[in-house]
Structures are given as C-alpha cells and as structure tokens.
Tab-separated table of C-alpha atoms in Angstrom:
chain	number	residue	atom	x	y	z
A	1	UNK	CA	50.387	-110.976	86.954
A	2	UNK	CA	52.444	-108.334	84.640
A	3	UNK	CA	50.139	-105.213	83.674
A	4	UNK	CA	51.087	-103.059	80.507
A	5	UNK	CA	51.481	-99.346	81.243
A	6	UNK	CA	52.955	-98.159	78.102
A	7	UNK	CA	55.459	-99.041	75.463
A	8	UNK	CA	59.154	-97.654	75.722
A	9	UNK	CA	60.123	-94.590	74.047
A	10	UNK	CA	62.026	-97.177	72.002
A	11	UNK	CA	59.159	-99.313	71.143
A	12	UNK	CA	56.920	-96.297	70.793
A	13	UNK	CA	59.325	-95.023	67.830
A	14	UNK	CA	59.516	-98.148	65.961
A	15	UNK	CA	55.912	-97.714	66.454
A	16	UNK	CA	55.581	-94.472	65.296
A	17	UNK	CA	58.482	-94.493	62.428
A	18	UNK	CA	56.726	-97.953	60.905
A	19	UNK	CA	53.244	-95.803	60.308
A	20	UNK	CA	55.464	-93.421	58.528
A	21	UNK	CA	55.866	-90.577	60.806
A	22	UNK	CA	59.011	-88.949	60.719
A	23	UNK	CA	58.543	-86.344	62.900
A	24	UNK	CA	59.662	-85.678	66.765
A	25	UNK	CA	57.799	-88.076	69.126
A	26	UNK	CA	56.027	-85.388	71.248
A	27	UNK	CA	53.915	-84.693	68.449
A	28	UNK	CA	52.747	-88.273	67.384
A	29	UNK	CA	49.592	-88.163	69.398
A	30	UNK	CA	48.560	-85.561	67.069
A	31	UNK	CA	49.373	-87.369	64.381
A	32	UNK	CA	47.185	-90.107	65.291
A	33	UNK	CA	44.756	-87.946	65.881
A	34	UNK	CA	44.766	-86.886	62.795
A	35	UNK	CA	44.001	-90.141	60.754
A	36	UNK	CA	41.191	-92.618	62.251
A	37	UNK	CA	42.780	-95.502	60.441
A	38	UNK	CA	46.354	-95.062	62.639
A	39	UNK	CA	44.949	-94.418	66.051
A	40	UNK	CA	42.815	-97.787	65.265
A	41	UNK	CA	46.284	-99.282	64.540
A	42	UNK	CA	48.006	-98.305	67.458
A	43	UNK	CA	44.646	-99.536	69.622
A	44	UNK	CA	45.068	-102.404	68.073
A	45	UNK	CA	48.985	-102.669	69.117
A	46	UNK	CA	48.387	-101.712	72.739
A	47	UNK	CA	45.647	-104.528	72.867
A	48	UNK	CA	48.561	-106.841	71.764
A	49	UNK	CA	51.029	-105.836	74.229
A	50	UNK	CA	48.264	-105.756	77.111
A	51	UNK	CA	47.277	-109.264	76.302
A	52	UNK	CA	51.274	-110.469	76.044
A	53	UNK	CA	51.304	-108.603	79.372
A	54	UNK	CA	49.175	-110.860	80.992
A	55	UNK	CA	50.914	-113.941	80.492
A	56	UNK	CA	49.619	-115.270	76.819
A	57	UNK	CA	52.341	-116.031	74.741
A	58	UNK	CA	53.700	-118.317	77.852
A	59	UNK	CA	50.484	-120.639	78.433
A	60	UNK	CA	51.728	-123.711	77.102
A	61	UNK	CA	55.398	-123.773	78.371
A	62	UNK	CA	56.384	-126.638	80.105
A	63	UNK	CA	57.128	-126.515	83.936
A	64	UNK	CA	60.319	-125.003	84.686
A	65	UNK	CA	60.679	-123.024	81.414
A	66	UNK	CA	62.212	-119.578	80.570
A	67	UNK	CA	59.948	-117.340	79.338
A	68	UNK	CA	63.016	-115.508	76.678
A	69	UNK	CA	61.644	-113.599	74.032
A	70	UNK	CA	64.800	-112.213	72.717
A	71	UNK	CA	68.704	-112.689	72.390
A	72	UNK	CA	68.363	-109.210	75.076
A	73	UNK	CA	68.577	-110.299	78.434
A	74	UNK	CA	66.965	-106.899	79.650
A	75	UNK	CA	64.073	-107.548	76.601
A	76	UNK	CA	60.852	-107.546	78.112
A	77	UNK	CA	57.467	-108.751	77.098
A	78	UNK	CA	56.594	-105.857	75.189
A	79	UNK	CA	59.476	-105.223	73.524
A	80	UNK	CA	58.834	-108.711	72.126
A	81	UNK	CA	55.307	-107.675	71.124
A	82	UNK	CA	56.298	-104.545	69.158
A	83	UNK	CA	58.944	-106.426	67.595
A	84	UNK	CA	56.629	-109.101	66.543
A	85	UNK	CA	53.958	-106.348	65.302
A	86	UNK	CA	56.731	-104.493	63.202
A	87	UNK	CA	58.387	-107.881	61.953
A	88	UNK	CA	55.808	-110.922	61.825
A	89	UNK	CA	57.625	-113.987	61.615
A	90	UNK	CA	58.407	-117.368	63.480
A	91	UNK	CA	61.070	-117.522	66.551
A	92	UNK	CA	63.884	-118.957	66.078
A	93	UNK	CA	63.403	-122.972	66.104
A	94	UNK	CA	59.402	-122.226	65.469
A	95	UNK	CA	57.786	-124.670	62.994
A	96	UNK	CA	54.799	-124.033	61.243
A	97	UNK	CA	53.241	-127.146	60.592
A	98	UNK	CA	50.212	-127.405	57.010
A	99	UNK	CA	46.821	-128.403	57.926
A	100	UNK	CA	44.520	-129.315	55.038
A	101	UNK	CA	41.023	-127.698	54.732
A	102	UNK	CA	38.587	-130.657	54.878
A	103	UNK	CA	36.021	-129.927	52.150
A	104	UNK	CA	32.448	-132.326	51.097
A	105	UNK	CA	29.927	-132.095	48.634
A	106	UNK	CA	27.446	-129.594	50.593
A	107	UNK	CA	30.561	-126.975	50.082
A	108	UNK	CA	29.985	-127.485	45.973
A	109	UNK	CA	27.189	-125.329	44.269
A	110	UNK	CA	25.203	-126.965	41.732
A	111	UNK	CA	25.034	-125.840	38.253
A	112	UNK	CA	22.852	-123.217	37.458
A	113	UNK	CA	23.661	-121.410	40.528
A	114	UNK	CA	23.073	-117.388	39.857
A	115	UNK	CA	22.071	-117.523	36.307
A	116	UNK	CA	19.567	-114.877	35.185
A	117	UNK	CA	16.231	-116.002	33.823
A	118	UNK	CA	13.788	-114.102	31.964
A	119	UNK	CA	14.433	-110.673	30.047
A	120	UNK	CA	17.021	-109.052	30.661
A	121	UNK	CA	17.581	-106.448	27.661
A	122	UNK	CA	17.185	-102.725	28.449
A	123	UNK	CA	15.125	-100.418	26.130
A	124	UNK	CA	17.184	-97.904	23.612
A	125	UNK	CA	16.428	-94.853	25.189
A	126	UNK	CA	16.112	-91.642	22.834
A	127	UNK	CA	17.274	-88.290	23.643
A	128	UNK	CA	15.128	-85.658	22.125
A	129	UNK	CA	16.534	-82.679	20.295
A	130	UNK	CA	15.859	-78.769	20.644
A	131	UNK	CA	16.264	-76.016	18.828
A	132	UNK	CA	17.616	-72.934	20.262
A	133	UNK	CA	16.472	-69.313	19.589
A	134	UNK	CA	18.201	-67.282	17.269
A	135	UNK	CA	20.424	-64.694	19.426
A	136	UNK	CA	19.296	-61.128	19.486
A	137	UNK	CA	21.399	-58.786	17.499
A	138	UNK	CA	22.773	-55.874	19.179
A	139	UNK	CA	25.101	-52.571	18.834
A	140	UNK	CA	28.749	-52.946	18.865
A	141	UNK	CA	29.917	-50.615	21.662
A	142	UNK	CA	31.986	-47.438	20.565
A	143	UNK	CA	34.683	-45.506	22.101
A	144	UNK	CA	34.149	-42.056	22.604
A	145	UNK	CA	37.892	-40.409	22.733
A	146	UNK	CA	37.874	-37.096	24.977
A	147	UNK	CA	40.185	-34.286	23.713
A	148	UNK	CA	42.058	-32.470	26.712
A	149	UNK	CA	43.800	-29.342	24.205
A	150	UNK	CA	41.413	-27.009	25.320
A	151	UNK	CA	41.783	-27.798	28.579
A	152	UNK	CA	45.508	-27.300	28.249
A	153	UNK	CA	45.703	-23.901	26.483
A	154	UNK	CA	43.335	-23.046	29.261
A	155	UNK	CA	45.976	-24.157	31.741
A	156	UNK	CA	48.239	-22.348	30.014
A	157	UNK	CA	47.203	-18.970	29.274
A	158	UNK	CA	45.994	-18.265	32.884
A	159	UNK	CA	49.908	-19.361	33.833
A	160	UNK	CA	51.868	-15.808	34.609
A	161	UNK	CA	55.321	-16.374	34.007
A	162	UNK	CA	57.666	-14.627	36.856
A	163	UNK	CA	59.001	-11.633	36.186
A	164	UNK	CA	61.964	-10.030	37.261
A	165	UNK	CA	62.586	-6.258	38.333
A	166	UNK	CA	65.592	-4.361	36.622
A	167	UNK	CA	65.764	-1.814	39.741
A	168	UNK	CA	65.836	-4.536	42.237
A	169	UNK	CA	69.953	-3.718	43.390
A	170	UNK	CA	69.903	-7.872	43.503
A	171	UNK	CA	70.363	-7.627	39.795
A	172	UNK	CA	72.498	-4.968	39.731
A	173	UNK	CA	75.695	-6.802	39.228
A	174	UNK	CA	78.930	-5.326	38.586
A	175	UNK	CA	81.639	-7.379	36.480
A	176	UNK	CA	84.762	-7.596	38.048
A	177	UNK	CA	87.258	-5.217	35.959
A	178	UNK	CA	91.277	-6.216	35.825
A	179	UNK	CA	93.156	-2.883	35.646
A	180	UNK	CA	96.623	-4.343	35.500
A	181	UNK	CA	97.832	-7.161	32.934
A	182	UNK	CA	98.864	-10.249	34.728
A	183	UNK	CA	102.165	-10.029	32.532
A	184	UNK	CA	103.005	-6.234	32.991
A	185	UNK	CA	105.287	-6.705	35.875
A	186	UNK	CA	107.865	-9.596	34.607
A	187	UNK	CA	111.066	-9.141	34.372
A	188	UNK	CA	113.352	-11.053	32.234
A	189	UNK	CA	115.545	-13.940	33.220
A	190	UNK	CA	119.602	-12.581	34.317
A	191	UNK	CA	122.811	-14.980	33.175
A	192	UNK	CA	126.238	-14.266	34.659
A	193	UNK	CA	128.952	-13.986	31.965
A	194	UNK	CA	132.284	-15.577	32.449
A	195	UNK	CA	134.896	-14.461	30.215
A	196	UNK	CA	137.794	-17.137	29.451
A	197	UNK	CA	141.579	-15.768	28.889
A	198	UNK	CA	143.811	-18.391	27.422
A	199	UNK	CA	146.312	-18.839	24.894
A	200	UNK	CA	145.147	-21.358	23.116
A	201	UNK	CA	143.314	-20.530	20.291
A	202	UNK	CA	140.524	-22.370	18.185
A	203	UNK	CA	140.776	-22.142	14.510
C-alpha cells in the first residue's frame, strides 16, 4: 500500500498560490500559522491526498485496469488529488448521473406550524427628562504683559565700551609720503627727420 509523505514543491505551490499567498514558499508555514481557517484547509487537503494514497479513488476498477489519473505519465496519485482540490470537476469520460430526492407526507408541516399565540405587543417605554444645573460663572483669564526696558537700559549702562590708547605706538601710524611725481621724469617722444631733394615741385 502507497503512504503519503508530502505533496511536491509543485503541488505545495498550487497549494499555497490558490489560498492567495504570493510570497516565497519557505515562509508559507507561517502563513498558515497565521490564519486558523487556512491551516484547517490545508489539514483538510493532506487528509485528501493521504486517503487517495491508500488506494481510494481505485476501489471499484475492474481487474486488469490502469490506475491513470492524468494525460502525465510521471503524474502520481497526489498530484491528481491537488489537482482535483484546486479544480473540482469530472474526468474526462465521467458522467454524473440525477437522482431524485424521494419525499412523503411526514416531510410536509401542517398549517399553523410556528405561529405566535397570545400577546405579543411590547409596552411604549418612556424616557424621563432632566434638567441640568445652570453652569457656574467664572473670571475670564487675563494676560499680564511683562516689560523687559528696564532690564535693558540696565544691560546697557553697566556695558563699558573699549577704549583705545593714543600712546599705544600700534596706533601710531605714519602715512606713506610720495616725494617725487610719478610724471617728473618723462621724457618726450624723438622722430627722425628726413629731408627730400627733388626737382619736382608741388604747386
């Protein structure tokens, strides 16, 4: 007899993407753990695959049949299981045949059944008014404004201004003094003259 160890990582994320989690598989366990209602689910979908596992989907084939549960070859029982958890529907050449529910006259309830007898109107209830106390009066609040001049002139006449000593030879400067003009010494530009001797002569 087959025994179911786990799904395949393929299975397992068909699993896992059909709950909606989109996340990397190493940290599906935690999601499960995180929400009751999917870890149920998934118990529920290893119970499945544990019970195809052990040979129930193939109790009623006929001697010398092929247990195929997929056009896959290399498809096992559980990838049939998750396939059919995921996508619930007949296998190919599967009929489902209608079966009417046989019904009688012990299944009918008689008329009357569940009506109220007796009173069943509900008192007006009254809510009962107060009256609040008058509020107590008080001051407004006032600003007091605090002047700071004083202060300040205070602040300022006990300020000494620095002084500075005339005989300190630091502040003895000396100007500097030109004693020749910068335009004393020029000389003025020389031309060489060239004197022209020619008979012809320019009226």
């Amino acid at each position: 007899m087959a025994m179911f160890k786990a799904f395949k990582p393929s299975g397992m994320e068909k699993i896992a993407r059909s709950m909606g989690y989109q996340g990397n598989m190493q940290g599906f366990q935690d999601f499960l753990a995180q929400d009751p209602m999917k870890q149920q689910k998934m118990n529920d979908y290893t119970n499945k695959a544990m019970q195809m596992a052990k040979g129930g989907v193939v109790k009623k084939m006929q001697t010398g049949g092929v247990a195929t549960t997929s056009t896959d070859p290399t498809a096992t029982v559980t990838d049939f299981s998750v396939a059919q958890t995921l996508d619930p529907k007949l296998p190919e050449g599967g009929v489902t045949k209608t079966v009417m529910t046989p019904s009688d006259a012990s299944q009918e309830l008689t008329q009357g059944t569940g009506s109220l007898t007796g009173s069943v109107q509900v008192p007006t209830a009254i809510a009962e008014t107060y009256q609040s106390d008058m509020p107590t009066q008080t001051g407004a609040n006032l600003m007091q404004a605090d002047t700071v001049s004083a202060e300040v002139d205070a602040a300022v006449n006990a300020t000494q201004a620095a002084q500075a000593n005339p005989n300190d030879p630091r502040s003895q400067i000396t100007a500097a003094q030109q004693t020749q003009s910068s335009v004393g010494n020029l000389q003025a530009a020389q031309g060489n003259a060239f004197l022209i001797n020619t008979p012809v002569q320019r009226q």
